[in-house]
């Protein structure tokens, strides 16, 4: 086998490994209850959209909406708060700067359970349990540090001379940041946004802990298809597929920036 | 318009201030005669279940009759376990009525998180004892929720272990009726088991399945629960039971038979890939769901086998209790009375297939007997017999506060033995040691055996 054949085989194998679980879930989502566990599994079957219809007619839509609102709000707020902070960490020279920037990481150092229970008790008194606002606040705690550290690295890569040139032309700090630095960091911004969105979108733990019924997000709602006496695998698969779709769509839309963002700095000296 | 004089104004203000300070509140605007709790909003937490669907179907009538608004949060069992513990431990009072999970009842009741129901039952203004008919609940289903004479929950679900089996396969193997002992079952499984059809299948909640063997062979979790909680997993009886049970899992179960969730185990039976399925009634009865199988007419049901020390089918009981932190306790009691009432339970059995119920009158009802008799197998009678048997008290091991962590450790031990990672002796010795550690860490005085 020549090298091209090896490469092709490797690519197919890799795609199977990566796409295998996704394809498995998607095909299960369009099988009836009887078909879902047919042994041995059949490749040819009559697909049905019943699982999706059941989901769209049930409470899952609300959970999906909760996920959308909380993940989007978290992303927007984390960028609004984190990007200026990252710029400050990149450009300003203040005492104990290293320590302060390290301090922002502390929320990611401990396991979520260490924060979950205190937050539950705090939220109980504040009336924030089972609210979207409560979820956004806790998602911000661990996503802000991600935004700050990722964006700081991107800002570090933007030559200061460009801002200095802008200052000479009469721009202030804000104008230089908004008109020069931020556009040049667009790939990083896209990468950071998508990672922030993903972390909030996929959260299971905090939603499990801090919601009851009104603000339950989609990952927790999926688990509730596991009834006491039988599990509704078709609905679980359909719900999993629906959860994947927005992330896939978002990744496709920003893929150009995503690749540039992830590889930024890779060939710099 | 009538003018309000200075004196009248001052008198009214003084009366209003006095009432406010003394805590007396005017009645709720929605309260009406005969509907003392009108306008109250109740929140109920329970597992996703057909019984909850039955409640939801009939809830409008209850709401209209009482003026109470009810929101039932249904969640998966793992989520319910997590959420209930957190809500109760934090005293949130977010849920007025909650599901009493019998293996957690020991902890929850001991912690004072459940409101005693006796004062509600004994108050003639709150309860028509004839209509509630507490004596109609089967004793075995009530036992987990009683501490002395105090009752903490009313049961709505009692799952009894039974066996669903393929009568045609056993007949073909020379068995006119299902084997009556575990050893006979193992012999039959050895004859029947092929790559295409497993001799036996069960679900992965092994601390629920293993005790069917353990107790029948004279073993137990603890020396004498609830007074002596010394673990007894290293006795010859326990070792024998573990050996037989894990052999069924490792040699006569389908591939992956150590870890099959109930719906997969049911699907295996529905597709003709196993000869018999041992599990709770609620799960087992799904194997004759004609929407999922064409083999239903070959299925039958019977009691779990016995061992040399007798017959010890398991009974899992769940009920409704009033959260101590609830601010709507009387309204919560109204809901519980209605939700566990004869009428509701009968309707649920007939319309939602909820056979694993807890009332004698429902299980004896002619329509229920007829609906749940399948090819000569009287499921209602099977279930009732298990509840009565469990009422003798051998399920006490399961309601001690320390059961849940020990039960989890039993699953690990059975899995490691059945998968060949540990011998029976080593696996049970390790289980014994760990269980002793769990008990001691919980402050329980035990007689250390290892």
XYZ file of C-alpha atoms in Angstrom, chain B residues 11-264:
254
model
C -59.779 52.258 65.452
C -59.482 50.451 62.130
C -55.778 51.202 61.931
C -55.253 49.897 65.470
C -57.149 46.673 64.716
C -55.228 46.125 61.466
C -51.890 46.757 63.192
C -52.798 44.356 65.985
C -53.719 41.626 63.551
C -50.535 42.137 61.579
C -48.352 41.995 64.686
C -50.119 38.893 66.010
C -49.551 37.113 62.695
C -53.230 36.764 61.841
C -53.749 37.153 58.135
C -56.993 37.710 56.296
C -58.086 34.625 54.402
C -56.729 34.135 50.925
C -58.785 35.939 48.329
C -59.501 32.651 46.552
C -60.454 30.708 49.676
C -64.054 29.606 49.585
C -66.324 27.682 51.914
C -65.385 23.970 51.649
C -62.152 24.848 49.907
C -59.913 25.971 52.774
C -56.748 25.662 50.689
C -58.013 27.343 47.549
C -55.269 29.338 45.906
C -52.468 27.253 47.406
C -49.796 26.175 44.943
C -48.249 22.797 45.627
C -45.073 21.462 44.127
C -44.533 17.708 43.931
C -41.261 15.902 43.157
C -41.339 12.365 41.878
C -39.785 9.948 39.437
C -40.978 9.834 35.817
C -43.620 7.159 36.017
C -46.945 6.029 34.602
C -48.494 6.751 37.989
C -47.574 10.425 37.707
C -49.112 10.488 34.242
C -52.282 9.060 35.760
C -52.251 11.807 38.390
C -51.778 14.462 35.730
C -54.656 13.062 33.715
C -57.022 13.461 36.655
C -55.469 16.519 38.275
C -57.991 19.028 36.865
C -60.757 17.366 38.886
C -58.679 17.565 42.081
C -57.788 21.192 41.420
C -61.402 22.084 40.771
C -62.576 20.261 43.873
C -60.017 21.787 46.239
C -58.892 24.973 44.540
C -55.300 23.788 45.034
C -52.935 24.187 42.094
C -50.485 21.312 41.721
C -47.277 21.164 39.737
C -45.735 17.704 39.445
C -42.038 17.648 38.535
C -41.210 14.252 37.066
C -37.536 13.378 36.837
C -35.359 10.344 36.213
C -34.491 8.278 39.251
C -30.824 9.383 39.505
C -31.865 13.023 39.191
C -34.579 12.564 41.811
C -32.107 10.997 44.225
C -29.694 13.888 43.837
C -32.316 16.618 43.925
C -34.289 15.218 46.842
C -31.187 14.910 49.002
C -30.152 18.470 48.241
C -33.593 20.024 48.728
C -34.183 18.169 51.984
C -30.721 18.733 53.414
C -30.883 22.443 52.679
C -34.429 22.739 54.053
C -35.458 24.607 50.945
C -39.137 23.732 51.207
C -39.344 24.089 47.441
C -41.279 20.844 47.195
C -44.294 20.304 49.418
C -44.843 16.662 48.554
C -41.922 14.400 47.699
C -41.369 10.797 46.813
C -40.227 8.745 49.792
C -37.581 6.455 48.344
C -37.570 3.508 50.701
C -33.817 2.917 50.708
C -33.388 6.552 51.738
C -36.288 6.550 54.175
C -34.018 5.634 57.077
C -31.844 8.674 56.559
C -34.622 11.103 55.729
C -36.845 10.090 58.611
C -33.956 10.003 61.094
C -32.934 13.483 59.977
C -36.440 14.788 60.653
C -37.074 15.799 57.049
C -40.425 14.040 56.780
C -43.559 15.253 58.523
C -45.321 12.554 60.606
C -48.690 11.800 59.055
C -50.483 10.584 62.191
C -51.710 14.040 63.267
C -53.276 14.513 59.838
C -54.842 11.050 59.821
C -56.173 11.372 63.359
C -57.726 14.792 62.825
C -61.338 14.218 61.811
C -61.445 17.666 60.210
C -58.611 16.730 57.879
C -59.266 13.073 57.194
C -62.235 10.837 56.620
C -60.640 7.679 57.935
C -63.190 5.467 56.221
C -62.409 6.964 52.833
C -58.653 6.869 53.357
C -58.792 3.291 54.702
C -55.169 2.981 55.854
C -55.704 -0.724 56.559
C -56.253 -1.246 52.835
C -52.555 -0.579 52.133
C -50.698 -3.903 52.193
C -48.612 -4.205 55.365
C -45.413 -5.013 53.463
C -45.733 -1.750 51.537
C -46.373 0.276 54.684
C -43.537 -1.181 56.769
C -40.689 0.918 55.293
C -42.465 4.139 56.198
C -43.381 3.306 59.775
C -41.232 3.879 62.816
C -43.111 2.340 65.675
C -46.641 3.645 65.294
C -45.599 6.765 63.479
C -46.267 6.844 59.757
C -44.214 9.093 57.494
C -45.455 8.308 53.998
C -48.231 6.587 52.114
C -47.057 4.126 49.451
C -48.118 4.333 45.818
C -45.538 2.027 44.236
C -44.313 -1.306 45.503
C -42.158 -3.233 43.120
C -41.951 -6.948 43.832
C -39.371 -9.207 42.249
C -40.909 -11.803 39.961
C -39.763 -13.807 36.948
C -41.029 -13.393 33.411
C -40.158 -16.398 31.261
C -40.584 -17.988 27.876
C -42.853 -20.938 28.614
C -42.131 -22.514 25.215
C -38.364 -22.538 25.752
C -38.605 -24.079 29.209
C -41.102 -26.676 27.968
C -38.794 -27.576 25.114
C -35.982 -28.071 27.643
C -38.190 -30.478 29.591
C -39.630 -28.160 32.231
C -43.398 -28.313 32.557
C -43.197 -25.491 35.074
C -40.570 -22.931 35.986
C -37.763 -24.190 38.278
C -38.616 -23.551 41.910
C -35.107 -23.302 43.361
C -32.115 -21.206 42.334
C -30.004 -24.309 41.831
C -32.678 -25.858 39.603
C -32.816 -22.571 37.676
C -29.070 -22.730 37.140
C -29.327 -26.296 35.832
C -32.103 -25.225 33.469
C -30.097 -22.205 32.320
C -27.149 -24.501 31.548
C -29.404 -26.633 29.343
C -31.058 -23.716 27.596
C -28.186 -21.248 27.196
C -26.872 -20.775 23.664
C -25.188 -17.912 21.852
C -28.576 -16.982 20.403
C -30.691 -17.379 23.532
C -29.338 -16.632 26.979
C -30.552 -18.751 29.874
C -31.148 -15.743 32.109
C -31.198 -11.965 32.082
C -31.565 -9.296 34.727
C -30.878 -5.592 35.178
C -27.714 -3.907 36.415
C -29.006 -2.690 39.780
C -27.365 -5.678 41.390
C -27.918 -4.710 45.030
C -31.603 -5.140 44.200
C -31.251 -8.487 42.406
C -28.513 -10.251 44.419
C -30.478 -10.287 47.732
C -32.995 -12.665 46.120
C -30.170 -15.227 46.266
C -28.406 -13.897 49.349
C -31.352 -14.107 51.727
C -32.590 -17.416 50.282
C -29.245 -19.020 51.126
C -29.279 -17.721 54.676
C -27.051 -14.728 54.130
C -27.753 -11.068 54.681
C -26.342 -7.571 54.488
C -26.226 -6.992 58.239
C -26.250 -9.247 61.298
C -29.604 -8.124 62.645
C -30.942 -4.893 61.145
C -31.733 -2.329 62.354
C -30.270 -3.103 65.829
C -26.997 -4.770 64.749
C -25.588 -3.479 61.474
C -22.421 -5.564 61.451
C -21.941 -6.473 57.759
C -22.134 -10.231 57.034
C -20.796 -10.590 53.518
C -18.040 -13.020 54.487
C -20.250 -15.840 55.795
C -20.295 -19.216 53.977
C -23.957 -18.577 53.127
C -23.173 -15.216 51.534
C -20.262 -16.709 49.591
C -22.445 -19.530 48.263
C -25.145 -17.071 47.227
C -22.567 -14.844 45.514
C -21.083 -17.813 43.697
C -24.450 -18.944 42.317
C -25.599 -15.432 41.456
C -22.439 -14.367 39.673
C -22.377 -17.662 37.767
C -25.809 -16.790 36.386
C -24.445 -13.424 35.315
C -21.166 -14.600 33.861
C -22.170 -17.910 32.229
C -25.858 -17.748 31.412
C -26.558 -14.086 30.683
C -26.394 -12.364 27.277
C -23.199 -10.563 26.255
C -22.721 -7.609 28.590
C -25.205 -9.169 30.979
C -23.454 -7.716 33.999
C -24.468 -4.216 33.050
C -27.839 -4.044 31.309
C -30.261 -1.298 32.184
C -33.899 -2.439 32.563
C -34.994 -1.294 29.120
C -32.197 -3.268 27.449
